[in-house]
Tab-separated table of C-alpha atoms and ligand atoms in Angstrom:
chain	number	residue	atom	x	y	z
A	1	MET	CA	10.417	-114.954	-18.085
A	2	ASN	CA	7.810	-113.223	-15.932
A	3	TYR	CA	5.371	-112.272	-18.666
A	4	LYS	CA	2.101	-114.054	-19.239
A	5	ALA	CA	-0.790	-113.399	-21.620
A	6	PRO	CA	-3.139	-110.927	-19.863
A	7	ARG	CA	-6.010	-112.467	-17.860
A	8	GLY	CA	-8.882	-113.501	-20.122
A	9	THR	CA	-6.712	-113.667	-23.272
A	10	HIS	CA	-5.236	-116.719	-24.988
A	11	ASP	CA	-2.522	-117.664	-27.413
A	12	ILE	CA	-4.143	-119.702	-30.141
A	13	PHE	CA	-1.712	-122.139	-31.710
A	14	ARG	CA	-1.291	-125.552	-33.376
A	15	ILE	CA	-4.542	-127.486	-33.727
A	16	ASN	CA	-6.617	-124.630	-32.273
A	17	ALA	CA	-5.193	-122.135	-34.765
A	18	SER	CA	-5.944	-124.539	-37.648
A	19	ARG	CA	-9.515	-125.025	-36.426
A	20	MET	CA	-10.084	-121.290	-36.075
A	21	SER	CA	-8.805	-120.687	-39.657
A	22	TRP	CA	-10.886	-123.582	-40.872
A	23	LEU	CA	-14.047	-122.115	-39.315
A	24	GLU	CA	-13.301	-118.712	-40.835
A	25	GLN	CA	-12.759	-120.254	-44.297
A	26	LYS	CA	-16.000	-122.201	-44.002
A	27	ALA	CA	-17.863	-119.023	-42.999
A	28	LYS	CA	-16.409	-117.125	-45.975
A	29	VAL	CA	-17.724	-119.746	-48.413
A	30	ILE	CA	-21.210	-119.645	-46.849
A	31	PHE	CA	-21.300	-115.815	-46.683
A	32	ASN	CA	-20.207	-115.655	-50.288
A	33	ARG	CA	-23.122	-117.854	-51.372
A	34	HIS	CA	-25.512	-115.487	-49.584
A	35	GLY	CA	-23.914	-112.497	-51.335
A	36	PHE	CA	-22.197	-111.013	-48.256
A	37	GLU	CA	-18.892	-109.205	-48.838
A	38	GLU	CA	-16.060	-108.845	-46.348
A	39	VAL	CA	-15.309	-105.662	-44.423
A	40	ARG	CA	-12.388	-105.136	-42.050
A	41	THR	CA	-12.832	-102.292	-39.623
A	42	PRO	CA	-10.313	-100.984	-37.044
A	43	ALA	CA	-9.954	-102.802	-33.707
A	44	PHE	CA	-10.512	-99.489	-31.918
A	45	GLU	CA	-12.951	-96.657	-32.501
A	46	ASP	CA	-14.117	-93.441	-30.911
A	47	ALA	CA	-15.523	-94.650	-27.552
A	48	ALA	CA	-18.638	-92.529	-28.058
A	49	LEU	CA	-19.629	-94.675	-31.065
A	50	PHE	CA	-20.156	-97.707	-28.822
A	51	MET	CA	-21.722	-95.722	-25.978
A	52	ARG	CA	-24.265	-94.249	-28.335
A	53	SER	CA	-25.104	-97.430	-30.231
A	54	ILE	CA	-24.873	-100.213	-27.618
A	55	GLY	CA	-26.482	-97.972	-24.973
A	56	GLN	CA	-25.204	-96.091	-21.908
A	57	THR	CA	-26.995	-98.362	-19.437
A	58	THR	CA	-25.906	-101.713	-20.852
A	59	ASP	CA	-23.359	-103.909	-19.050
A	60	ILE	CA	-21.009	-103.608	-22.019
A	61	VAL	CA	-20.849	-99.809	-21.818
A	62	GLU	CA	-21.119	-99.527	-18.025
A	63	LYS	CA	-18.444	-102.013	-17.075
A	64	GLU	CA	-16.910	-103.971	-19.915
A	65	MET	CA	-15.308	-101.563	-22.367
A	66	TYR	CA	-11.560	-101.123	-22.662
A	67	ILE	CA	-11.378	-97.348	-22.893
A	68	PHE	CA	-8.165	-95.362	-23.201
A	69	GLU	CA	-6.922	-91.930	-24.178
A	70	ASP	CA	-4.360	-91.600	-26.935
A	71	ARG	CA	-1.531	-89.058	-26.817
A	72	LYS	CA	-3.821	-86.357	-28.174
A	73	LYS	CA	-6.377	-87.102	-25.414
A	74	ARG	CA	-8.875	-88.697	-27.796
A	75	LYS	CA	-11.167	-91.118	-25.939
A	76	LEU	CA	-10.968	-94.433	-27.770
A	77	ALA	CA	-12.287	-97.929	-27.067
A	78	LEU	CA	-11.248	-101.413	-28.185
A	79	ARG	CA	-14.294	-102.718	-30.043
A	80	PRO	CA	-16.562	-104.840	-27.848
A	81	GLU	CA	-18.565	-105.951	-30.934
A	82	GLY	CA	-18.655	-105.449	-34.695
A	83	THR	CA	-22.077	-104.007	-35.533
A	84	ALA	CA	-21.429	-100.402	-34.448
A	85	SER	CA	-18.149	-100.293	-36.406
A	86	LEU	CA	-19.809	-101.625	-39.533
A	87	VAL	CA	-22.614	-99.079	-39.274
A	88	ARG	CA	-20.019	-96.318	-38.795
A	89	ALA	CA	-18.154	-97.486	-41.921
A	90	PHE	CA	-21.410	-97.757	-43.922
A	91	ILE	CA	-22.268	-94.144	-43.097
A	92	GLU	CA	-18.711	-92.773	-43.352
A	93	HIS	CA	-18.301	-94.131	-46.895
A	94	ARG	CA	-21.757	-92.794	-47.807
A	95	MET	CA	-23.023	-96.257	-48.701
A	96	ASP	CA	-26.285	-95.355	-46.957
A	97	VAL	CA	-26.791	-92.823	-49.765
A	98	SER	CA	-25.101	-94.471	-52.747
A	99	MET	CA	-26.228	-98.068	-52.369
A	100	PRO	CA	-28.886	-97.806	-49.663
A	101	ALA	CA	-28.442	-101.580	-49.259
A	102	GLY	CA	-25.612	-103.924	-48.598
A	103	ARG	CA	-24.677	-107.287	-47.186
A	104	PHE	CA	-21.437	-107.374	-45.231
A	105	PHE	CA	-19.544	-109.827	-43.072
A	106	TYR	CA	-16.607	-109.452	-40.714
A	107	MET	CA	-14.432	-111.542	-38.475
A	108	GLY	CA	-11.954	-110.561	-35.832
A	109	GLU	CA	-11.042	-109.915	-32.229
A	110	MET	CA	-13.495	-108.245	-29.834
A	111	PHE	CA	-12.692	-107.042	-26.322
A	112	ARG	CA	-14.856	-107.057	-23.198
A	113	TYR	CA	-13.722	-106.716	-19.605
A	114	GLU	CA	-15.777	-109.637	-18.288
A	115	ARG	CA	-15.007	-112.146	-15.527
A	116	PRO	CA	-13.177	-114.873	-17.449
A	117	GLN	CA	-14.434	-118.462	-17.375
A	118	ALA	CA	-14.729	-121.336	-19.846
A	119	GLY	CA	-16.169	-119.842	-23.039
A	120	ARG	CA	-15.962	-116.254	-21.752
A	121	TYR	CA	-12.846	-114.244	-22.465
A	122	ARG	CA	-11.657	-110.656	-22.457
A	123	GLN	CA	-10.368	-110.990	-26.004
A	124	PHE	CA	-12.422	-113.295	-28.191
A	125	HIS	CA	-13.272	-113.706	-31.864
A	126	GLN	CA	-16.562	-113.034	-33.567
A	127	ILE	CA	-17.759	-113.883	-37.052
A	128	GLY	CA	-20.696	-111.674	-37.948
A	129	ALA	CA	-22.919	-110.530	-40.788
A	130	GLU	CA	-25.005	-107.380	-41.231
A	131	PHE	CA	-27.733	-106.983	-43.827
A	132	PHE	CA	-28.538	-103.305	-44.481
A	133	GLY	CA	-31.465	-101.901	-46.432
A	134	SER	CA	-34.220	-104.499	-46.086
A	135	SER	CA	-37.143	-104.231	-43.691
A	136	SER	CA	-38.590	-107.488	-44.994
A	137	PRO	CA	-39.098	-110.362	-42.529
A	138	ALA	CA	-37.357	-112.453	-45.202
A	139	ALA	CA	-34.125	-110.720	-44.166
A	140	ASP	CA	-34.727	-111.635	-40.482
A	141	ALA	CA	-35.396	-115.253	-41.454
A	142	GLU	CA	-32.374	-115.405	-43.772
A	143	ILE	CA	-30.058	-114.097	-41.038
A	144	ILE	CA	-31.318	-116.643	-38.483
A	145	ILE	CA	-31.028	-119.467	-41.026
A	146	LEU	CA	-27.568	-118.281	-42.061
A	147	ALA	CA	-26.400	-118.449	-38.418
A	148	GLN	CA	-27.981	-121.881	-38.050
A	149	ASP	CA	-26.356	-123.170	-41.274
A	150	LEU	CA	-22.963	-121.911	-40.189
A	151	LEU	CA	-23.234	-123.823	-36.925
A	152	SER	CA	-24.473	-126.955	-38.732
A	153	SER	CA	-21.521	-126.757	-41.097
A	154	VAL	CA	-19.214	-127.423	-38.125
A	155	GLY	CA	-21.277	-130.381	-36.963
A	156	ILE	CA	-23.412	-128.520	-34.399
A	157	ASN	CA	-26.814	-129.924	-35.194
A	158	LYS	CA	-28.245	-129.873	-31.699
A	159	MET	CA	-28.894	-126.229	-30.995
A	160	ASN	CA	-31.715	-124.279	-29.427
A	161	ILE	CA	-32.867	-121.223	-31.339
A	162	TYR	CA	-34.785	-118.669	-29.262
A	163	ILE	CA	-36.548	-115.748	-30.902
A	164	ASN	CA	-38.602	-112.809	-29.695
A	165	SER	CA	-39.903	-109.472	-30.941
A	166	LEU	CA	-39.012	-106.372	-28.949
A	167	GLY	CA	-41.419	-104.205	-30.905
A	168	CYS	CA	-40.627	-100.771	-32.271
A	169	GLU	CA	-40.535	-97.183	-30.999
A	170	LYS	CA	-44.332	-97.039	-31.427
A	171	CYS	CA	-45.353	-100.083	-29.384
A	172	ARG	CA	-42.446	-100.712	-27.034
A	173	PRO	CA	-43.148	-97.701	-24.733
A	174	PHE	CA	-46.558	-99.216	-23.849
A	175	PHE	CA	-44.944	-102.520	-22.939
A	176	ARG	CA	-42.253	-100.719	-20.984
A	177	GLU	CA	-44.854	-98.817	-19.003
A	178	ALA	CA	-46.782	-102.012	-18.180
A	179	LEU	CA	-43.560	-103.780	-17.273
A	180	VAL	CA	-42.414	-101.029	-14.888
A	181	LYS	CA	-45.836	-101.002	-13.254
A	182	TYR	CA	-45.660	-104.758	-12.772
A	183	LEU	CA	-42.045	-104.790	-11.535
A	184	ASP	CA	-42.881	-102.074	-9.005
A	185	SER	CA	-45.269	-104.572	-7.454
A	186	VAL	CA	-42.681	-107.389	-7.199
A	187	ARG	CA	-41.075	-107.589	-3.744
A	188	ASP	CA	-37.415	-108.124	-2.901
A	189	LEU	CA	-35.881	-107.455	-6.279
A	190	CYS	CA	-32.094	-107.880	-6.309
A	191	GLU	CA	-29.847	-104.805	-6.461
A	192	ASP	CA	-29.138	-105.304	-10.161
A	193	CYS	CA	-32.871	-105.423	-10.953
A	194	LEU	CA	-33.569	-102.282	-8.894
A	195	ARG	CA	-30.846	-100.431	-10.775
A	196	ARG	CA	-32.072	-101.735	-14.148
A	197	LEU	CA	-35.665	-100.928	-13.282
A	198	GLU	CA	-34.629	-97.283	-13.079
A	199	LYS	CA	-32.503	-97.159	-16.196
A	200	ASN	CA	-33.352	-100.033	-18.523
A	201	PRO	CA	-36.403	-102.008	-17.307
A	202	LEU	CA	-36.462	-104.509	-20.203
A	203	ARG	CA	-33.119	-105.869	-19.001
A	204	VAL	CA	-34.739	-106.894	-15.692
A	205	LEU	CA	-36.324	-109.782	-17.620
A	206	ASP	CA	-32.804	-111.113	-18.160
A	207	CYS	CA	-32.023	-111.430	-14.437
A	208	LYS	CA	-30.789	-114.901	-13.469
A	209	THR	CA	-31.546	-114.329	-9.750
A	210	ASP	CA	-35.060	-112.922	-9.911
A	211	SER	CA	-36.543	-114.308	-13.113
A	212	ASN	CA	-38.584	-117.020	-11.316
A	213	LYS	CA	-40.371	-114.289	-9.343
A	214	PHE	CA	-41.875	-112.803	-12.505
A	215	THR	CA	-44.885	-115.092	-12.708
A	216	GLU	CA	-47.426	-112.526	-13.900
A	217	VAL	CA	-45.069	-110.482	-16.055
A	218	PRO	CA	-46.726	-108.690	-19.015
A	219	ARG	CA	-46.077	-110.274	-22.405
A	220	MET	CA	-44.530	-108.228	-25.180
A	221	SER	CA	-46.691	-110.079	-27.708
A	222	ASP	CA	-49.795	-108.439	-26.158
A	223	TYR	CA	-48.355	-104.992	-26.883
A	224	LEU	CA	-46.912	-105.389	-30.398
A	225	CYS	CA	-48.384	-103.020	-32.988
A	226	ASP	CA	-49.873	-104.541	-36.147
A	227	CYS	CA	-46.740	-103.910	-38.175
A	228	CYS	CA	-44.451	-105.614	-35.594
A	229	LYS	CA	-46.931	-108.451	-35.164
A	230	ASP	CA	-47.102	-109.074	-38.945
A	231	ASN	CA	-43.337	-108.861	-39.190
A	232	PHE	CA	-42.840	-111.414	-36.410
A	233	ASN	CA	-45.494	-113.789	-37.776
A	234	LEU	CA	-44.056	-113.742	-41.265
A	235	THR	CA	-40.515	-114.243	-39.940
A	236	GLN	CA	-41.766	-117.322	-38.102
A	237	SER	CA	-43.640	-118.757	-41.055
A	238	LEU	CA	-40.530	-118.341	-43.239
A	239	LEU	CA	-38.431	-120.096	-40.592
A	240	LYS	CA	-40.976	-122.913	-40.456
A	241	SER	CA	-41.041	-123.246	-44.236
A	242	ASP	CA	-37.303	-124.004	-44.090
A	243	GLY	CA	-37.813	-126.551	-41.324
A	244	CYS	CA	-36.054	-124.365	-38.749
A	245	ASN	CA	-36.809	-125.431	-35.177
A	246	TYR	CA	-37.139	-122.439	-32.881
A	247	THR	CA	-38.802	-121.457	-29.618
A	248	VAL	CA	-40.421	-118.100	-28.930
A	249	ASP	CA	-38.970	-116.805	-25.658
A	250	GLU	CA	-40.815	-113.686	-24.571
A	251	ARG	CA	-38.155	-112.953	-21.964
A	252	LEU	CA	-35.344	-112.726	-24.528
A	253	VAL	CA	-34.236	-109.080	-24.454
A	254	ARG	CA	-30.475	-109.102	-25.384
A	255	GLY	CA	-27.759	-107.026	-23.767
A	256	LEU	CA	-27.448	-104.327	-26.419
A	257	ASP	CA	-29.935	-101.471	-26.732
A	258	TYR	CA	-30.060	-100.990	-30.490
A	259	TYR	CA	-32.498	-103.796	-31.259
A	260	THR	CA	-36.014	-103.362	-32.655
A	261	LYS	CA	-38.479	-106.121	-33.612
A	262	THR	CA	-36.853	-109.553	-34.074
A	263	VAL	CA	-34.083	-110.670	-31.731
A	264	PHE	CA	-32.635	-114.171	-31.443
A	265	GLU	CA	-30.076	-116.261	-29.648
A	266	ILE	CA	-28.746	-119.717	-30.526
A	267	ARG	CA	-27.610	-121.799	-27.566
A	268	SER	CA	-26.072	-125.221	-27.155
A	269	ASP	CA	-26.058	-127.593	-24.180
A	270	ALA	CA	-22.560	-128.689	-25.153
A	271	VAL	CA	-20.666	-125.679	-23.757
A	272	GLY	CA	-21.662	-125.197	-20.110
A	273	SER	CA	-22.952	-121.955	-18.660
A	274	GLN	CA	-21.658	-119.721	-21.480
A	275	ASP	CA	-24.067	-121.374	-23.848
A	276	ALA	CA	-24.886	-118.597	-26.337
A	277	LEU	CA	-23.081	-119.520	-29.540
A	278	ALA	CA	-24.589	-116.842	-31.766
A	279	ALA	CA	-27.027	-113.977	-31.415
A	280	GLY	CA	-28.437	-111.022	-33.247
A	281	GLY	CA	-31.531	-109.264	-34.456
A	282	ARG	CA	-33.002	-106.293	-36.236
A	283	TYR	CA	-31.895	-102.702	-35.529
A	284	ASP	CA	-33.870	-100.436	-37.839
A	285	ASN	CA	-33.049	-97.143	-36.096
A	286	LEU	CA	-29.316	-97.383	-35.529
A	287	ILE	CA	-28.064	-96.136	-38.895
A	288	GLY	CA	-30.355	-93.088	-38.697
A	289	GLU	CA	-29.442	-92.453	-35.047
A	290	LEU	CA	-25.739	-92.444	-35.888
A	291	GLY	CA	-26.270	-89.772	-38.550
A	292	GLY	CA	-26.907	-91.874	-41.650
A	293	GLN	CA	-29.928	-92.022	-43.887
A	294	ASP	CA	-32.668	-94.106	-42.224
A	295	THR	CA	-31.880	-97.675	-43.277
A	296	PRO	CA	-33.354	-100.847	-41.813
A	297	ALA	CA	-30.838	-103.471	-40.751
A	298	VAL	CA	-30.542	-106.958	-39.305
A	299	GLY	CA	-27.529	-109.059	-38.399
A	300	PHE	CA	-25.864	-111.594	-36.130
A	301	ALA	CA	-22.524	-112.581	-34.687
A	302	LEU	CA	-21.172	-115.871	-33.391
A	303	GLY	CA	-18.394	-116.362	-30.880
A	304	SER	CA	-15.716	-118.442	-32.629
A	305	GLU	CA	-14.172	-119.877	-29.441
A	306	ARG	CA	-17.554	-121.074	-28.169
A	307	VAL	CA	-18.522	-122.512	-31.539
A	308	LEU	CA	-15.226	-124.414	-31.775
A	309	LEU	CA	-15.693	-125.705	-28.224
A	310	ALA	CA	-19.179	-126.970	-29.128
A	311	ALA	CA	-17.947	-128.486	-32.412
A	312	GLN	CA	-15.179	-130.298	-30.528
A	313	LYS	CA	-17.663	-131.669	-27.969
A	314	THR	CA	-19.769	-133.112	-30.789
A	315	GLY	CA	-16.674	-134.974	-32.031
A	316	PHE	CA	-16.738	-133.050	-35.312
A	317	PHE	CA	-12.973	-132.704	-35.515
A	318	ASP	CA	-12.185	-136.326	-34.591
A	319	SER	CA	-12.134	-137.497	-38.191
A	320	PHE	CA	-10.102	-134.549	-39.422
A	321	GLN	CA	-7.031	-135.621	-41.359
A	322	GLU	CA	-4.093	-133.470	-40.380
A	323	SER	CA	-1.381	-133.112	-42.974
A	324	GLU	CA	1.331	-135.766	-42.779
A	325	LYS	CA	4.712	-134.474	-41.615
A	326	ILE	CA	7.641	-135.524	-43.802
A	327	PHE	CA	11.206	-134.844	-42.723
A	328	ILE	CA	14.035	-134.645	-45.286
A	329	ALA	CA	17.363	-135.772	-43.808
A	330	VAL	CA	20.906	-135.955	-45.207
A	331	ALA	CA	23.222	-138.821	-44.215
A	332	ASP	CA	26.054	-137.337	-46.302
A	333	GLN	CA	26.382	-133.580	-46.217
A	334	GLU	CA	27.634	-133.331	-49.836
A	335	LEU	CA	24.024	-134.216	-50.856
A	336	PHE	CA	22.604	-131.237	-48.940
A	337	SER	CA	21.794	-129.106	-52.004
A	338	GLU	CA	20.043	-132.082	-53.759
A	339	ALA	CA	18.027	-132.707	-50.572
A	340	PHE	CA	17.224	-128.987	-50.335
A	341	SER	CA	15.959	-128.887	-53.971
A	342	PHE	CA	13.867	-132.013	-53.369
A	343	ALA	CA	12.365	-130.489	-50.194
A	344	LEU	CA	11.418	-127.309	-52.109
A	345	LYS	CA	9.765	-129.367	-54.870
A	346	ALA	CA	7.776	-131.304	-52.268
A	347	MET	CA	6.826	-128.049	-50.501
A	348	ARG	CA	5.566	-126.606	-53.803
A	349	ASN	CA	3.802	-129.652	-55.254
A	350	GLY	CA	3.374	-132.256	-52.536
A	351	LEU	CA	4.502	-135.818	-53.182
A	352	LYS	CA	3.100	-138.100	-55.876
A	353	GLY	CA	-0.141	-139.544	-54.470
A	354	ASN	CA	0.088	-137.474	-51.272
A	355	LYS	CA	-0.622	-133.754	-51.494
A	356	ASN	CA	-1.654	-133.299	-47.855
A	357	ILE	CA	1.852	-133.049	-46.412
A	358	SER	CA	4.010	-130.621	-44.437
A	359	VAL	CA	7.691	-130.780	-45.310
A	360	PHE	CA	10.519	-130.156	-42.806
A	361	GLY	CA	14.315	-130.063	-43.307
A	362	PRO	CA	16.929	-130.615	-44.472
A	363	VAL	CA	19.139	-129.327	-41.657
A	364	ASN	CA	22.678	-128.297	-42.472
A	365	GLY	CA	25.698	-129.644	-40.517
A	366	LYS	CA	23.892	-132.014	-38.094
A	367	SER	CA	24.584	-135.733	-37.626
A	368	LEU	CA	21.980	-138.154	-39.000
A	369	THR	CA	21.186	-139.283	-35.434
A	370	SER	CA	20.343	-135.781	-34.315
A	371	GLN	CA	18.297	-135.178	-37.498
A	372	LEU	CA	16.270	-138.341	-36.781
A	373	LYS	CA	15.763	-137.243	-33.173
A	374	PHE	CA	14.411	-133.956	-34.467
A	375	ALA	CA	12.102	-135.827	-36.897
A	376	ASP	CA	10.755	-137.786	-33.906
A	377	LYS	CA	10.274	-134.602	-31.914
A	378	ILE	CA	8.134	-132.961	-34.587
A	379	LYS	CA	6.194	-136.247	-34.957
A	380	ALA	CA	7.179	-136.812	-38.589
A	381	VAL	CA	5.431	-139.818	-40.117
A	382	LYS	CA	8.231	-140.490	-42.608
A	383	THR	CA	11.834	-139.382	-42.977
A	384	ILE	CA	13.376	-139.361	-46.428
A	385	VAL	CA	17.138	-139.871	-46.086
A	386	PHE	CA	19.558	-138.736	-48.798
A	387	ALA	CA	22.543	-141.157	-48.523
A	388	ARG	CA	25.477	-141.451	-50.971
A	389	THR	CA	25.220	-145.190	-51.896
A	390	GLU	CA	21.468	-145.095	-52.551
A	391	PHE	CA	21.649	-141.708	-54.289
A	392	GLU	CA	24.152	-143.121	-56.832
A	393	ASP	CA	21.386	-145.642	-57.784
A	394	GLY	CA	18.811	-142.846	-58.122
A	395	LYS	CA	17.193	-143.824	-54.793
A	396	PHE	CA	16.765	-142.611	-51.235
A	397	LEU	CA	15.846	-144.296	-47.986
A	398	VAL	CA	12.319	-143.881	-46.687
A	399	LYS	CA	12.129	-144.430	-42.937
A	400	ASN	CA	8.785	-145.146	-41.315
A	401	MET	CA	9.117	-143.236	-38.030
A	402	LYS	CA	6.544	-145.339	-36.202
A	403	ASP	CA	7.925	-148.855	-36.673
A	404	LYS	CA	11.429	-147.638	-37.684
A	405	THR	CA	11.486	-149.864	-40.812
A	406	GLN	CA	13.161	-148.445	-43.898
A	407	THR	CA	12.942	-149.123	-47.612
A	408	LYS	CA	14.911	-147.979	-50.623
A	409	VAL	CA	12.722	-146.118	-53.082
A	410	LEU	CA	13.437	-144.664	-56.543
A	411	ILE	CA	13.512	-140.858	-56.277
A	412	SER	CA	11.458	-140.670	-59.501
A	413	GLU	CA	8.618	-142.561	-57.778
A	414	PHE	CA	8.043	-139.628	-55.436
B	1	HAM	P1	-23.506	-110.551	-28.492
B	1	HAM	O1	-24.617	-111.424	-28.042
B	1	HAM	O2	-22.998	-109.562	-27.512
B	1	HAM	O3	-24.006	-109.828	-29.803
B	1	HAM	O4	-22.301	-111.456	-28.966
B	1	HAM	C1	-22.447	-112.430	-29.984
B	1	HAM	C2	-21.700	-113.707	-29.602
B	1	HAM	O5	-20.341	-113.414	-29.273
B	1	HAM	C3	-22.228	-114.406	-28.351
B	1	HAM	O6	-23.355	-115.211	-28.640
B	1	HAM	C4	-21.034	-115.226	-27.918
B	1	HAM	O7	-20.967	-116.437	-28.661
B	1	HAM	C5	-19.857	-114.348	-28.309
B	1	HAM	N1	-19.319	-113.645	-27.123
B	1	HAM	C6	-19.792	-112.523	-26.543
B	1	HAM	N2	-19.044	-112.173	-25.486
B	1	HAM	C7	-18.059	-113.110	-25.381
B	1	HAM	C8	-16.956	-113.303	-24.491
B	1	HAM	N3	-16.677	-112.465	-23.504
B	1	HAM	N4	-16.150	-114.370	-24.691
B	1	HAM	C9	-16.397	-115.243	-25.703
B	1	HAM	N5	-17.421	-115.097	-26.589
B	1	HAM	C10	-18.242	-114.048	-26.421
B	1	HAM	C11	-23.248	-108.937	-30.504
B	1	HAM	O8	-22.075	-108.743	-30.319
B	1	HAM	C12	-24.017	-108.256	-31.619
B	1	HAM	N6	-23.100	-107.312	-32.295
B	1	HAM	C13	-24.575	-109.268	-32.605
B	1	HAM	C14	-25.291	-108.637	-33.746
B	1	HAM	C15	-24.834	-108.436	-34.994
B	1	HAM	N7	-26.510	-108.101	-33.693
B	1	HAM	C16	-26.809	-107.594	-34.872
B	1	HAM	N8	-25.770	-107.776	-35.670
């Protein structure tokens, strides 16, 4: 076969599929406790929705979106993130008017045409939460703590939380002006920085090549208006009161344009260069800009693949008990229907004293030798053999597949 999964995509199976489901289940329990309800939005949307919300001059919109035309020439895009879709749904279902508040979570595939490497894919999974309708710093703090708790729940206790305030439409223009003035004076900026300086100067602060040249760069904190300053201070004191360890990073700007005030990123040393496990922030203008009633909002998303990679590096999954595989075999084919009924009972109820099992077999019309070979192949721990002589005594044979010993056991004992 000449087909392979497209570059940057992966088949997730066996242990990795179980871990992904496990993480999603864990997240659902935590979201539920915080009062967040699930929303599932389409995997593709009108491309203009993302262009408008994420920003025309961001990397995502400029070079990473999967855009296509459908048969009716509609311009659509595979979602590169979940926030814009959730905001669209919130407005479309008039929740901005009927509830004016809401706490929602989502999980699913996102698509970005990035250069693939460990922890960076073209199709990846996010788990995210959006909190609409509160401008209180308590909402910012809750979202950051929620992201932190989710990571801790999968054993990631060593994480670095970086926060910053990007100000609002009142104070940010002054910072922007000072920044442009300063950057104009810096020599030999790289091509990316020169381009960003024109279109989106805040993003220059993000540059990996030039950032060490920005020694005298203006500080956003010197330009925040009183409201943004108070908001940021209170967010920090609430984080502190919960014992949250964070660092203020005045160069943290994020790659999406919708943010106002608080932004944050949670990174881990465990996952190499793609170290951002989760990120988010406040976006008070987006709902209004997309045609809804002005509604403040704050949220975050984590990358499931990266989080699972980090959890694995911490050894979190080492002690996980996988279910025990039990194979049901028939030595004498006339006992097939009894073996089949027994297998169904075990599938429905587990075995006495052992509920964490996966049941395989019986297989019709195969020799016992080939059934046992199959049991070995699937790494069964035990094989239960239905054989005529033992069955007449109300027993079957239980074969330990590791040391190959076997014992006769009363069927009623299982
Ligand atoms: P983001 O920083 O673009 O934010 O993505 C959030 C997380 O998704 C990242 O921290 C990373 O773990 C994961 N991620 C991003 N790109 C990739 C990739 N190519 N491969 C693997 N994982 C990736 C957002 O998407 C915002 N919507 C977050 C948000 C929600 N802000 C407010 N509400």
